[in-house]
PDB file with one MODEL, atoms N, CA, C and O in Angstrom:
MODEL        1
ATOM      1  N   UNK A   1     105.069 121.721 153.046  1.00  0.00           N
ATOM      2  CA  UNK A   1     104.053 120.946 152.168  1.00  0.00           C
ATOM      3  C   UNK A   1     104.250 119.666 152.902  1.00  0.00           C
ATOM      4  O   UNK A   1     105.275 118.986 152.856  1.00  0.00           O
ATOM      5  N   UNK A   2     103.088 119.378 153.639  1.00  0.00           N
ATOM      6  CA  UNK A   2     102.885 117.844 154.279  1.00  0.00           C
ATOM      7  C   UNK A   2     102.606 116.946 153.173  1.00  0.00           C
ATOM      8  O   UNK A   2     101.406 116.721 153.011  1.00  0.00           O
ATOM      9  N   UNK A   3     103.509 116.300 152.265  1.00  0.00           N
ATOM     10  CA  UNK A   3     103.297 115.219 151.482  1.00  0.00           C
ATOM     11  C   UNK A   3     102.340 114.084 151.676  1.00  0.00           C
ATOM     12  O   UNK A   3     101.872 113.492 150.704  1.00  0.00           O
ATOM     13  N   UNK A   4     102.004 113.732 153.050  1.00  0.00           N
ATOM     14  CA  UNK A   4     100.826 112.805 153.377  1.00  0.00           C
ATOM     15  C   UNK A   4      99.742 113.421 153.236  1.00  0.00           C
ATOM     16  O   UNK A   4      98.939 112.910 152.457  1.00  0.00           O
ATOM     17  N   UNK A   5      99.384 114.604 153.872  1.00  0.00           N
ATOM     18  CA  UNK A   5      98.284 115.564 153.681  1.00  0.00           C
ATOM     19  C   UNK A   5      98.017 115.767 151.962  1.00  0.00           C
ATOM     20  O   UNK A   5      96.923 115.544 151.443  1.00  0.00           O
ATOM     21  N   UNK A   6      99.199 116.217 151.223  1.00  0.00           N
ATOM     22  CA  UNK A   6      98.735 116.292 149.580  1.00  0.00           C
ATOM     23  C   UNK A   6      98.251 114.895 149.107  1.00  0.00           C
ATOM     24  O   UNK A   6      97.316 114.834 148.308  1.00  0.00           O
ATOM     25  N   UNK A   7      98.923 113.640 149.626  1.00  0.00           N
ATOM     26  CA  UNK A   7      98.391 112.534 148.928  1.00  0.00           C
ATOM     27  C   UNK A   7      96.980 112.046 149.402  1.00  0.00           C
ATOM     28  O   UNK A   7      96.320 111.371 148.612  1.00  0.00           O
ATOM     29  N   UNK A   8      96.568 112.285 150.409  1.00  0.00           N
ATOM     30  CA  UNK A   8      95.189 112.081 151.095  1.00  0.00           C
ATOM     31  C   UNK A   8      94.311 112.917 150.326  1.00  0.00           C
ATOM     32  O   UNK A   8      93.335 112.373 149.809  1.00  0.00           O
ATOM     33  N   UNK A   9      94.501 114.202 150.155  1.00  0.00           N
ATOM     34  CA  UNK A   9      93.763 115.209 149.174  1.00  0.00           C
ATOM     35  C   UNK A   9      93.695 114.781 147.752  1.00  0.00           C
ATOM     36  O   UNK A   9      92.707 115.081 147.083  1.00  0.00           O
ATOM     37  N   UNK A  10      94.651 114.119 147.260  1.00  0.00           N
ATOM     38  CA  UNK A  10      94.684 113.822 146.071  1.00  0.00           C
ATOM     39  C   UNK A  10      93.743 112.417 145.930  1.00  0.00           C
ATOM     40  O   UNK A  10      92.925 112.180 145.041  1.00  0.00           O
ATOM     41  N   UNK A  11      94.038 111.726 146.856  1.00  0.00           N
ATOM     42  CA  UNK A  11      93.227 110.358 146.750  1.00  0.00           C
ATOM     43  C   UNK A  11      91.800 110.573 146.895  1.00  0.00           C
ATOM     44  O   UNK A  11      91.006 109.852 146.291  1.00  0.00           O
ATOM     45  N   UNK A  12      91.376 111.618 147.738  1.00  0.00           N
ATOM     46  CA  UNK A  12      90.155 112.174 147.970  1.00  0.00           C
ATOM     47  C   UNK A  12      89.453 112.773 146.362  1.00  0.00           C
ATOM     48  O   UNK A  12      88.379 112.440 145.861  1.00  0.00           O
ATOM     49  N   UNK A  13      90.221 113.497 145.960  1.00  0.00           N
ATOM     50  CA  UNK A  13      89.697 114.157 144.495  1.00  0.00           C
ATOM     51  C   UNK A  13      89.570 112.869 143.614  1.00  0.00           C
ATOM     52  O   UNK A  13      88.503 112.523 143.105  1.00  0.00           O
ATOM     53  N   UNK A  14      90.876 112.116 143.463  1.00  0.00           N
ATOM     54  CA  UNK A  14      90.578 110.792 142.586  1.00  0.00           C
ATOM     55  C   UNK A  14      89.368 110.028 142.924  1.00  0.00           C
ATOM     56  O   UNK A  14      88.741 109.696 141.918  1.00  0.00           O
ATOM     57  N   UNK A  15      88.748 109.575 144.259  1.00  0.00           N
ATOM     58  CA  UNK A  15      87.783 108.913 144.625  1.00  0.00           C
ATOM     59  C   UNK A  15      86.431 109.520 144.184  1.00  0.00           C
ATOM     60  O   UNK A  15      85.493 108.814 143.814  1.00  0.00           O
ATOM     61  N   UNK A  16      86.377 111.103 144.255  1.00  0.00           N
ATOM     62  CA  UNK A  16      85.261 111.333 143.727  1.00  0.00           C
ATOM     63  C   UNK A  16      84.793 112.110 142.321  1.00  0.00           C
ATOM     64  O   UNK A  16      83.795 112.805 142.131  1.00  0.00           O
ATOM     65  N   UNK A  17      85.862 111.746 141.410  1.00  0.00           N
ATOM     66  CA  UNK A  17      85.783 111.978 140.194  1.00  0.00           C
ATOM     67  C   UNK A  17      85.275 110.888 139.436  1.00  0.00           C
ATOM     68  O   UNK A  17      85.606 109.737 139.716  1.00  0.00           O
ATOM     69  N   UNK A  18      84.332 111.205 138.296  1.00  0.00           N
ATOM     70  CA  UNK A  18      83.676 110.349 137.290  1.00  0.00           C
ATOM     71  C   UNK A  18      84.495 110.477 136.024  1.00  0.00           C
ATOM     72  O   UNK A  18      84.408 109.721 135.056  1.00  0.00           O
ATOM     73  N   UNK A  19      85.399 111.645 136.152  1.00  0.00           N
ATOM     74  CA  UNK A  19      85.954 112.223 134.699  1.00  0.00           C
ATOM     75  C   UNK A  19      87.087 111.391 134.215  1.00  0.00           C
ATOM     76  O   UNK A  19      88.155 111.708 134.739  1.00  0.00           O
ATOM     77  N   UNK A  20      87.147 110.460 133.399  1.00  0.00           N
ATOM     78  CA  UNK A  20      87.757 109.500 132.671  1.00  0.00           C
ATOM     79  C   UNK A  20      88.810 110.056 132.242  1.00  0.00           C
ATOM     80  O   UNK A  20      89.847 109.393 132.232  1.00  0.00           O
ATOM     81  N   UNK A  21      88.811 111.196 131.852  1.00  0.00           N
ATOM     82  CA  UNK A  21      90.283 111.769 131.314  1.00  0.00           C
ATOM     83  C   UNK A  21      91.190 112.185 132.290  1.00  0.00           C
ATOM     84  O   UNK A  21      92.395 112.134 132.042  1.00  0.00           O
ATOM     85  N   UNK A  22      90.776 112.594 133.378  1.00  0.00           N
ATOM     86  CA  UNK A  22      91.593 112.734 134.421  1.00  0.00           C
ATOM     87  C   UNK A  22      92.174 111.625 135.047  1.00  0.00           C
ATOM     88  O   UNK A  22      93.279 111.835 135.548  1.00  0.00           O
ATOM     89  N   UNK A  23      91.601 110.237 135.167  1.00  0.00           N
ATOM     90  CA  UNK A  23      91.891 109.080 135.386  1.00  0.00           C
ATOM     91  C   UNK A  23      93.069 108.510 134.664  1.00  0.00           C
ATOM     92  O   UNK A  23      93.990 107.830 135.115  1.00  0.00           O
ATOM     93  N   UNK A  24      92.816 108.983 133.296  1.00  0.00           N
ATOM     94  CA  UNK A  24      93.700 108.477 132.182  1.00  0.00           C
ATOM     95  C   UNK A  24      95.098 109.402 132.369  1.00  0.00           C
ATOM     96  O   UNK A  24      96.213 108.881 132.409  1.00  0.00           O
ATOM     97  N   UNK A  25      94.877 110.789 132.471  1.00  0.00           N
ATOM     98  CA  UNK A  25      95.954 111.600 132.811  1.00  0.00           C
ATOM     99  C   UNK A  25      96.986 111.021 134.058  1.00  0.00           C
ATOM    100  O   UNK A  25      98.215 110.950 134.087  1.00  0.00           O
ATOM    101  N   UNK A  26      96.192 110.729 134.836  1.00  0.00           N
ATOM    102  CA  UNK A  26      96.943 110.273 135.972  1.00  0.00           C
ATOM    103  C   UNK A  26      97.557 109.092 135.636  1.00  0.00           C
ATOM    104  O   UNK A  26      98.746 109.192 135.937  1.00  0.00           O
ATOM    105  N   UNK A  27      97.353 108.208 135.239  1.00  0.00           N
ATOM    106  CA  UNK A  27      97.927 106.937 134.811  1.00  0.00           C
ATOM    107  C   UNK A  27      98.788 107.001 133.836  1.00  0.00           C
ATOM    108  O   UNK A  27      99.640 106.118 133.742  1.00  0.00           O
ATOM    109  N   UNK A  28      98.741 107.957 133.007  1.00  0.00           N
ATOM    110  CA  UNK A  28      99.863 108.403 132.320  1.00  0.00           C
ATOM    111  C   UNK A  28     100.991 108.940 132.721  1.00  0.00           C
ATOM    112  O   UNK A  28     102.063 108.670 132.179  1.00  0.00           O
ATOM    113  N   UNK A  29     100.868 109.796 133.758  1.00  0.00           N
ATOM    114  CA  UNK A  29     101.800 110.315 134.465  1.00  0.00           C
ATOM    115  C   UNK A  29     102.637 109.167 135.255  1.00  0.00           C
ATOM    116  O   UNK A  29     103.867 109.115 135.265  1.00  0.00           O
ATOM    117  N   UNK A  30     101.861 108.355 135.843  1.00  0.00           N
ATOM    118  CA  UNK A  30     102.473 107.309 136.611  1.00  0.00           C
ATOM    119  C   UNK A  30     103.273 106.160 135.600  1.00  0.00           C
ATOM    120  O   UNK A  30     104.265 105.536 135.976  1.00  0.00           O
ATOM    121  N   UNK A  31     102.789 106.045 134.560  1.00  0.00           N
ATOM    122  CA  UNK A  31     103.606 105.244 133.492  1.00  0.00           C
ATOM    123  C   UNK A  31     104.645 105.755 132.863  1.00  0.00           C
ATOM    124  O   UNK A  31     105.562 105.075 132.403  1.00  0.00           O
ATOM    125  N   UNK A  32     104.553 107.132 132.797  1.00  0.00           N
ATOM    126  CA  UNK A  32     105.819 107.805 132.346  1.00  0.00           C
ATOM    127  C   UNK A  32     106.953 108.025 132.829  1.00  0.00           C
ATOM    128  O   UNK A  32     107.967 108.379 132.228  1.00  0.00           O
ATOM    129  N   UNK A  33     106.705 107.677 134.717  1.00  0.00           N
ATOM    130  CA  UNK A  33     107.899 107.822 135.536  1.00  0.00           C
ATOM    131  C   UNK A  33     108.497 106.312 135.778  1.00  0.00           C
ATOM    132  O   UNK A  33     109.406 106.045 136.564  1.00  0.00           O
ATOM    133  N   UNK A  34     107.710 105.260 134.833  1.00  0.00           N
ATOM    134  CA  UNK A  34     108.633 104.118 134.983  1.00  0.00           C
ATOM    135  C   UNK A  34     109.640 103.958 134.072  1.00  0.00           C
ATOM    136  O   UNK A  34     109.522 104.185 132.868  1.00  0.00           O
ATOM    137  N   UNK A  35     110.912 103.463 134.778  1.00  0.00           N
ATOM    138  CA  UNK A  35     111.517 103.279 133.742  1.00  0.00           C
ATOM    139  C   UNK A  35     111.787 102.294 133.293  1.00  0.00           C
ATOM    140  O   UNK A  35     111.831 101.314 134.036  1.00  0.00           O
ATOM    141  N   UNK A  36     112.072 102.164 131.906  1.00  0.00           N
ATOM    142  CA  UNK A  36     112.209 100.894 130.929  1.00  0.00           C
ATOM    143  C   UNK A  36     113.545 100.531 130.992  1.00  0.00           C
ATOM    144  O   UNK A  36     114.372 101.397 130.705  1.00  0.00           O
ATOM    145  N   UNK A  37     113.994  99.214 131.371  1.00  0.00           N
ATOM    146  CA  UNK A  37     115.253  98.988 131.465  1.00  0.00           C
ATOM    147  C   UNK A  37     115.924  98.787 129.873  1.00  0.00           C
ATOM    148  O   UNK A  37     117.093  99.015 129.562  1.00  0.00           O
ATOM    149  N   UNK A  38     115.159  98.442 129.247  1.00  0.00           N
ATOM    150  CA  UNK A  38     115.775  98.267 127.822  1.00  0.00           C
ATOM    151  C   UNK A  38     116.545  99.585 127.413  1.00  0.00           C
ATOM    152  O   UNK A  38     117.596  99.522 126.776  1.00  0.00           O
ATOM    153  N   UNK A  39     115.973 100.794 127.811  1.00  0.00           N
ATOM    154  CA  UNK A  39     116.548 101.957 127.379  1.00  0.00           C
ATOM    155  C   UNK A  39     117.606 102.055 128.009  1.00  0.00           C
ATOM    156  O   UNK A  39     118.223 103.025 127.569  1.00  0.00           O
ATOM    157  N   UNK A  40     118.225 101.484 128.932  1.00  0.00           N
ATOM    158  CA  UNK A  40     119.431 101.822 129.813  1.00  0.00           C
ATOM    159  C   UNK A  40     120.549 100.790 129.365  1.00  0.00           C
ATOM    160  O   UNK A  40     121.654 100.644 129.888  1.00  0.00           O
ATOM    161  N   UNK A  41     120.025 100.113 128.292  1.00  0.00           N
ATOM    162  CA  UNK A  41     121.129  99.281 127.824  1.00  0.00           C
ATOM    163  C   UNK A  41     121.708  99.919 126.661  1.00  0.00           C
ATOM    164  O   UNK A  41     121.148 100.747 125.943  1.00  0.00           O
ATOM    165  N   UNK A  42     122.799  99.491 126.549  1.00  0.00           N
ATOM    166  CA  UNK A  42     123.550 100.237 125.288  1.00  0.00           C
ATOM    167  C   UNK A  42     123.137  99.581 124.106  1.00  0.00           C
ATOM    168  O   UNK A  42     122.482  98.539 124.121  1.00  0.00           O
ATOM    169  N   UNK A  43     123.549 100.237 122.955  1.00  0.00           N
ATOM    170  CA  UNK A  43     123.128  99.749 121.622  1.00  0.00           C
ATOM    171  C   UNK A  43     123.780  98.232 121.285  1.00  0.00           C
ATOM    172  O   UNK A  43     123.195  97.307 120.721  1.00  0.00           O
ATOM    173  N   UNK A  44     125.045  98.244 121.752  1.00  0.00           N
ATOM    174  CA  UNK A  44     125.571  96.877 121.530  1.00  0.00           C
ATOM    175  C   UNK A  44     124.796  95.860 122.255  1.00  0.00           C
ATOM    176  O   UNK A  44     124.547  94.827 121.633  1.00  0.00           O
ATOM    177  N   UNK A  45     124.339  95.981 123.556  1.00  0.00           N
ATOM    178  CA  UNK A  45     123.656  95.177 124.475  1.00  0.00           C
ATOM    179  C   UNK A  45     122.254  94.767 123.718  1.00  0.00           C
ATOM    180  O   UNK A  45     121.694  93.674 123.801  1.00  0.00           O
ATOM    181  N   UNK A  46     121.900  95.713 123.090  1.00  0.00           N
ATOM    182  CA  UNK A  46     120.452  95.673 122.692  1.00  0.00           C
ATOM    183  C   UNK A  46     120.627  94.891 121.430  1.00  0.00           C
ATOM    184  O   UNK A  46     119.699  94.116 121.204  1.00  0.00           O
ATOM    185  N   UNK A  47     121.622  94.910 120.531  1.00  0.00           N
ATOM    186  CA  UNK A  47     121.801  94.128 119.460  1.00  0.00           C
ATOM    187  C   UNK A  47     121.986  92.959 119.805  1.00  0.00           C
ATOM    188  O   UNK A  47     121.487  92.108 119.069  1.00  0.00           O
ATOM    189  N   UNK A  48     122.755  92.487 121.029  1.00  0.00           N
ATOM    190  CA  UNK A  48     122.897  91.133 121.204  1.00  0.00           C
ATOM    191  C   UNK A  48     121.830  90.298 121.520  1.00  0.00           C
ATOM    192  O   UNK A  48     121.719  89.084 121.344  1.00  0.00           O
ATOM    193  N   UNK A  49     121.038  91.125 122.022  1.00  0.00           N
ATOM    194  CA  UNK A  49     119.626  90.390 122.729  1.00  0.00           C
ATOM    195  C   UNK A  49     118.764  90.138 121.592  1.00  0.00           C
ATOM    196  O   UNK A  49     118.124  89.087 121.558  1.00  0.00           O
ATOM    197  N   UNK A  50     118.680  90.967 120.679  1.00  0.00           N
ATOM    198  CA  UNK A  50     118.020  90.924 119.314  1.00  0.00           C
ATOM    199  C   UNK A  50     118.397  89.770 118.702  1.00  0.00           C
ATOM    200  O   UNK A  50     117.602  88.860 118.468  1.00  0.00           O
ATOM    201  N   UNK A  51     119.768  89.737 118.375  1.00  0.00           N
ATOM    202  CA  UNK A  51     120.112  88.593 117.599  1.00  0.00           C
ATOM    203  C   UNK A  51     120.104  87.139 118.205  1.00  0.00           C
ATOM    204  O   UNK A  51     120.055  86.132 117.498  1.00  0.00           O
ATOM    205  N   UNK A  52     120.166  87.121 119.860  1.00  0.00           N
ATOM    206  CA  UNK A  52     119.845  85.916 120.294  1.00  0.00           C
ATOM    207  C   UNK A  52     118.532  85.596 120.314  1.00  0.00           C
ATOM    208  O   UNK A  52     118.278  84.391 120.314  1.00  0.00           O
ATOM    209  N   UNK A  53     117.392  86.561 120.336  1.00  0.00           N
ATOM    210  CA  UNK A  53     116.117  86.078 120.068  1.00  0.00           C
ATOM    211  C   UNK A  53     115.933  85.855 118.715  1.00  0.00           C
ATOM    212  O   UNK A  53     114.871  85.308 118.418  1.00  0.00           O
ATOM    213  N   UNK A  54     116.623  86.110 117.902  1.00  0.00           N
ATOM    214  CA  UNK A  54     116.148  85.689 116.262  1.00  0.00           C
ATOM    215  C   UNK A  54     116.732  84.185 116.094  1.00  0.00           C
ATOM    216  O   UNK A  54     116.230  83.297 115.406  1.00  0.00           O
ATOM    217  N   UNK A  55     117.932  84.104 116.896  1.00  0.00           N
ATOM    218  CA  UNK A  55     118.257  82.546 116.809  1.00  0.00           C
ATOM    219  C   UNK A  55     117.341  81.562 117.397  1.00  0.00           C
ATOM    220  O   UNK A  55     117.015  80.454 116.970  1.00  0.00           O
ATOM    221  N   UNK A  56     116.919  82.309 118.675  1.00  0.00           N
ATOM    222  CA  UNK A  56     116.112  81.353 119.096  1.00  0.00           C
ATOM    223  C   UNK A  56     114.579  81.078 118.446  1.00  0.00           C
ATOM    224  O   UNK A  56     113.812  80.129 118.612  1.00  0.00           O
ATOM    225  N   UNK A  57     114.482  82.030 117.820  1.00  0.00           N
ATOM    226  CA  UNK A  57     113.301  81.871 117.011  1.00  0.00           C
ATOM    227  C   UNK A  57     113.314  80.780 115.690  1.00  0.00           C
ATOM    228  O   UNK A  57     112.472  80.041 115.179  1.00  0.00           O
ATOM    229  N   UNK A  58     114.534  81.054 115.471  1.00  0.00           N
ATOM    230  CA  UNK A  58     114.958  80.055 114.226  1.00  0.00           C
ATOM    231  C   UNK A  58     115.341  78.768 114.739  1.00  0.00           C
ATOM    232  O   UNK A  58     115.874  78.010 113.929  1.00  0.00           O
ATOM    233  N   UNK A  59     115.156  78.307 116.090  1.00  0.00           N
ATOM    234  CA  UNK A  59     115.273  77.185 116.646  1.00  0.00           C
ATOM    235  C   UNK A  59     116.910  76.594 116.975  1.00  0.00           C
ATOM    236  O   UNK A  59     117.253  75.463 117.318  1.00  0.00           O
ATOM    237  N   UNK A  60     117.683  77.728 116.746  1.00  0.00           N
ATOM    238  CA  UNK A  60     118.975  77.597 117.049  1.00  0.00           C
ATOM    239  C   UNK A  60     119.286  77.770 118.542  1.00  0.00           C
ATOM    240  O   UNK A  60     119.702  78.857 118.944  1.00  0.00           O
ATOM    241  N   UNK A  61     119.135  76.929 119.221  1.00  0.00           N
ATOM    242  CA  UNK A  61     119.183  76.879 120.777  1.00  0.00           C
ATOM    243  C   UNK A  61     119.751  75.543 121.246  1.00  0.00           C
ATOM    244  O   UNK A  61     119.704  74.591 120.466  1.00  0.00           O
ATOM    245  N   UNK A  62     120.397  75.368 122.711  1.00  0.00           N
ATOM    246  CA  UNK A  62     120.678  74.163 123.062  1.00  0.00           C
ATOM    247  C   UNK A  62     119.829  74.057 124.645  1.00  0.00           C
ATOM    248  O   UNK A  62     119.773  74.971 125.468  1.00  0.00           O
ATOM    249  N   UNK A  63     119.301  72.878 124.764  1.00  0.00           N
ATOM    250  CA  UNK A  63     118.814  72.795 126.060  1.00  0.00           C
ATOM    251  C   UNK A  63     119.857  72.740 127.050  1.00  0.00           C
ATOM    252  O   UNK A  63     121.018  72.426 126.790  1.00  0.00           O
ATOM    253  N   UNK A  64     119.320  73.124 128.460  1.00  0.00           N
ATOM    254  CA  UNK A  64     120.304  73.330 129.336  1.00  0.00           C
ATOM    255  C   UNK A  64     120.928  71.935 129.598  1.00  0.00           C
ATOM    256  O   UNK A  64     122.157  71.952 129.671  1.00  0.00           O
ATOM    257  N   UNK A  65     120.261  70.600 129.771  1.00  0.00           N
ATOM    258  CA  UNK A  65     120.910  69.425 129.757  1.00  0.00           C
ATOM    259  C   UNK A  65     121.954  69.247 128.850  1.00  0.00           C
ATOM    260  O   UNK A  65     123.037  68.754 129.165  1.00  0.00           O
ATOM    261  N   UNK A  66     121.645  69.652 127.679  1.00  0.00           N
ATOM    262  CA  UNK A  66     122.804  69.365 126.623  1.00  0.00           C
ATOM    263  C   UNK A  66     123.940  70.421 126.858  1.00  0.00           C
ATOM    264  O   UNK A  66     125.111  70.081 126.693  1.00  0.00           O
ATOM    265  N   UNK A  67     123.671  71.472 127.174  1.00  0.00           N
ATOM    266  CA  UNK A  67     124.837  72.454 127.587  1.00  0.00           C
ATOM    267  C   UNK A  67     125.619  71.939 128.581  1.00  0.00           C
ATOM    268  O   UNK A  67     126.843  72.067 128.563  1.00  0.00           O
ATOM    269  N   UNK A  68     124.915  71.259 129.614  1.00  0.00           N
ATOM    270  CA  UNK A  68     125.816  71.252 130.978  1.00  0.00           C
ATOM    271  C   UNK A  68     126.339  69.521 130.974  1.00  0.00           C
ATOM    272  O   UNK A  68     126.926  69.105 131.973  1.00  0.00           O
ATOM    273  N   UNK A  69     126.119  68.726 129.972  1.00  0.00           N
ATOM    274  CA  UNK A  69     126.514  67.421 129.862  1.00  0.00           C
ATOM    275  C   UNK A  69     128.125  67.252 129.965  1.00  0.00           C
ATOM    276  O   UNK A  69     128.788  66.550 130.729  1.00  0.00           O
ATOM    277  N   UNK A  70     128.560  68.213 128.842  1.00  0.00           N
ATOM    278  CA  UNK A  70     129.976  68.005 128.927  1.00  0.00           C
ATOM    279  C   UNK A  70     130.652  68.715 129.925  1.00  0.00           C
ATOM    280  O   UNK A  70     131.811  68.341 130.102  1.00  0.00           O
ATOM    281  N   UNK A  71     130.247  69.651 130.641  1.00  0.00           N
ATOM    282  CA  UNK A  71     130.957  70.081 131.957  1.00  0.00           C
ATOM    283  C   UNK A  71     130.666  69.319 133.177  1.00  0.00           C
ATOM    284  O   UNK A  71     130.930  69.863 134.249  1.00  0.00           O
ATOM    285  N   UNK A  72     130.194  68.214 133.173  1.00  0.00           N
ATOM    286  CA  UNK A  72     130.074  67.277 134.375  1.00  0.00           C
ATOM    287  C   UNK A  72     131.142  66.315 134.541  1.00  0.00           C
ATOM    288  O   UNK A  72     131.120  65.525 135.484  1.00  0.00           O
TER     289      UNK A  72
ENDMDL
END
């Protein structure tokens, strides 16, 4: 199988179709192949990020300048 030829044939078929369900199906295939980095994190890492976001939303954070001042 020549992969470049296969891709060209698929491009031709895609360009010629007006069937939205085919286009949607192809998009879904590509989207399902994308890896979501969130799923690669451990449960502990996800919890830490979620807790940090909650603290940020509550206003519990420091600016970079406030953080760096004592270290200068």
